[in-house]
């Protein structure tokens, strides 16, 4: 491994040496996507349809009327999509295992 050494000399004080070393620092990043749902809005589409379940010819008539109402709806669902980044612990590479 080579190091850059810089000498600074002052005749009155002496010499000072500084050592510089290049290193690699790594930080793992995790991206976590998200989807958040807002409040849904409902709108009726067209008219409701009524379907009778009563058959006047049915001998088992129980003195009640049965029917089904069906309505087509349009539902607006707002969704916010995005992602968040999270950093892990930094690691330094000095030609050694991190």
Short mmCIF file of C-alpha atoms in Angstrom, two decimals:
data_model
loop_
_atom_site.label_atom_id
_atom_site.label_comp_id
_atom_site.label_asym_id
_atom_site.label_seq_id
_atom_site.Cartn_x
_atom_site.Cartn_y
_atom_site.Cartn_z
CA UNK A 1 0.00 0.00 0.00
CA UNK A 2 1.40 3.40 -0.94
CA UNK A 3 0.82 6.52 1.09
CA UNK A 4 1.35 10.10 0.03
CA UNK A 5 3.65 11.83 2.50
CA UNK A 6 3.99 15.59 2.44
CA UNK A 7 6.74 17.29 4.39
CA UNK A 8 6.45 20.87 5.49
CA UNK A 9 9.64 22.27 6.92
CA UNK A 10 10.16 25.43 8.87
CA UNK A 11 13.78 26.08 9.85
CA UNK A 12 12.78 27.54 13.19
CA UNK A 13 10.30 24.83 14.28
CA UNK A 14 11.36 21.72 12.38
CA UNK A 15 9.59 19.47 9.92
CA UNK A 16 5.98 18.33 10.10
CA UNK A 17 4.84 15.34 8.11
CA UNK A 18 1.27 14.62 7.07
CA UNK A 19 0.10 11.33 5.67
CA UNK A 20 -2.83 11.02 3.32
CA UNK A 21 -4.57 7.83 2.38
CA UNK A 22 -7.37 7.23 -0.10
CA UNK A 23 -10.07 4.94 1.19
CA UNK A 24 -13.43 3.76 -0.12
CA UNK A 25 -16.51 4.23 2.01
CA UNK A 26 -19.68 2.32 1.15
CA UNK A 27 -23.17 2.87 2.47
CA UNK A 28 -25.88 0.33 1.64
CA UNK A 29 -29.13 1.96 0.55
CA UNK A 30 -32.51 0.25 0.75
CA UNK A 31 -35.41 1.58 -1.31
CA UNK A 32 -38.83 0.78 0.14
CA UNK A 33 -41.79 1.50 -2.14
CA UNK A 34 -45.16 2.48 -0.75
CA UNK A 35 -48.73 3.00 -1.86
CA UNK A 36 -51.11 5.03 0.25
CA UNK A 37 -54.85 4.98 -0.41
CA UNK A 38 -56.97 8.07 0.20
CA UNK A 39 -60.72 8.28 0.78
CA UNK A 40 -62.79 6.70 -1.97
CA UNK A 41 -65.52 8.70 -3.73
CA UNK A 42 -68.64 6.94 -4.99
CA UNK A 43 -70.89 7.96 -7.88
CA UNK A 44 -73.98 6.18 -9.19
CA UNK A 45 -73.89 5.27 -12.89
CA UNK A 46 -77.28 4.99 -14.54
CA UNK A 47 -80.49 3.93 -12.83
CA UNK A 48 -80.96 1.16 -10.31
CA UNK A 49 -82.48 -2.07 -11.59
CA UNK A 50 -85.17 -3.84 -9.56
CA UNK A 51 -85.57 -7.58 -10.04
CA UNK A 52 -88.68 -9.18 -8.55
CA UNK A 53 -88.23 -12.52 -6.82
CA UNK A 54 -91.97 -13.06 -6.25
CA UNK A 55 -93.74 -15.55 -8.50
CA UNK A 56 -97.53 -15.20 -8.13
CA UNK A 57 -97.99 -18.74 -9.45
CA UNK A 58 -95.79 -20.23 -6.73
CA UNK A 59 -97.97 -22.27 -4.37
CA UNK A 60 -95.46 -21.73 -1.53
CA UNK A 61 -96.13 -17.99 -1.38
CA UNK A 62 -95.37 -16.82 2.19
CA UNK A 63 -97.19 -13.44 2.06
CA UNK A 64 -93.97 -11.52 1.52
CA UNK A 65 -92.46 -9.67 -1.40
CA UNK A 66 -88.83 -10.21 -2.27
CA UNK A 67 -86.78 -8.29 -4.76
CA UNK A 68 -83.20 -7.28 -5.51
CA UNK A 69 -81.96 -3.78 -6.30
CA UNK A 70 -78.77 -3.50 -8.32
CA UNK A 71 -76.92 -0.24 -8.88
CA UNK A 72 -73.78 0.24 -10.93
CA UNK A 73 -71.23 2.42 -9.12
CA UNK A 74 -68.12 4.27 -10.18
CA UNK A 75 -65.55 4.31 -7.39
CA UNK A 76 -62.70 6.83 -7.46
CA UNK A 77 -59.77 5.59 -5.39
CA UNK A 78 -56.88 8.05 -5.05
CA UNK A 79 -53.54 6.29 -4.61
CA UNK A 80 -50.21 7.97 -3.88
CA UNK A 81 -47.21 5.97 -5.08
CA UNK A 82 -43.67 6.65 -3.97
CA UNK A 83 -40.55 5.28 -2.35
CA UNK A 84 -38.41 6.02 0.66
CA UNK A 85 -34.65 5.55 0.88
CA UNK A 86 -32.96 4.27 4.03
CA UNK A 87 -29.21 4.18 4.63
CA UNK A 88 -27.52 1.32 6.45
CA UNK A 89 -24.26 1.40 8.40
CA UNK A 90 -21.25 2.78 6.55
CA UNK A 91 -18.34 0.48 5.80
CA UNK A 92 -14.75 1.51 5.04
CA UNK A 93 -12.43 -0.43 2.71
CA UNK A 94 -8.77 -0.15 3.77
CA UNK A 95 -7.72 -3.30 1.91
CA UNK A 96 -9.16 -5.18 4.87
CA UNK A 97 -12.46 -6.94 5.44
CA UNK A 98 -15.26 -4.63 6.59
#
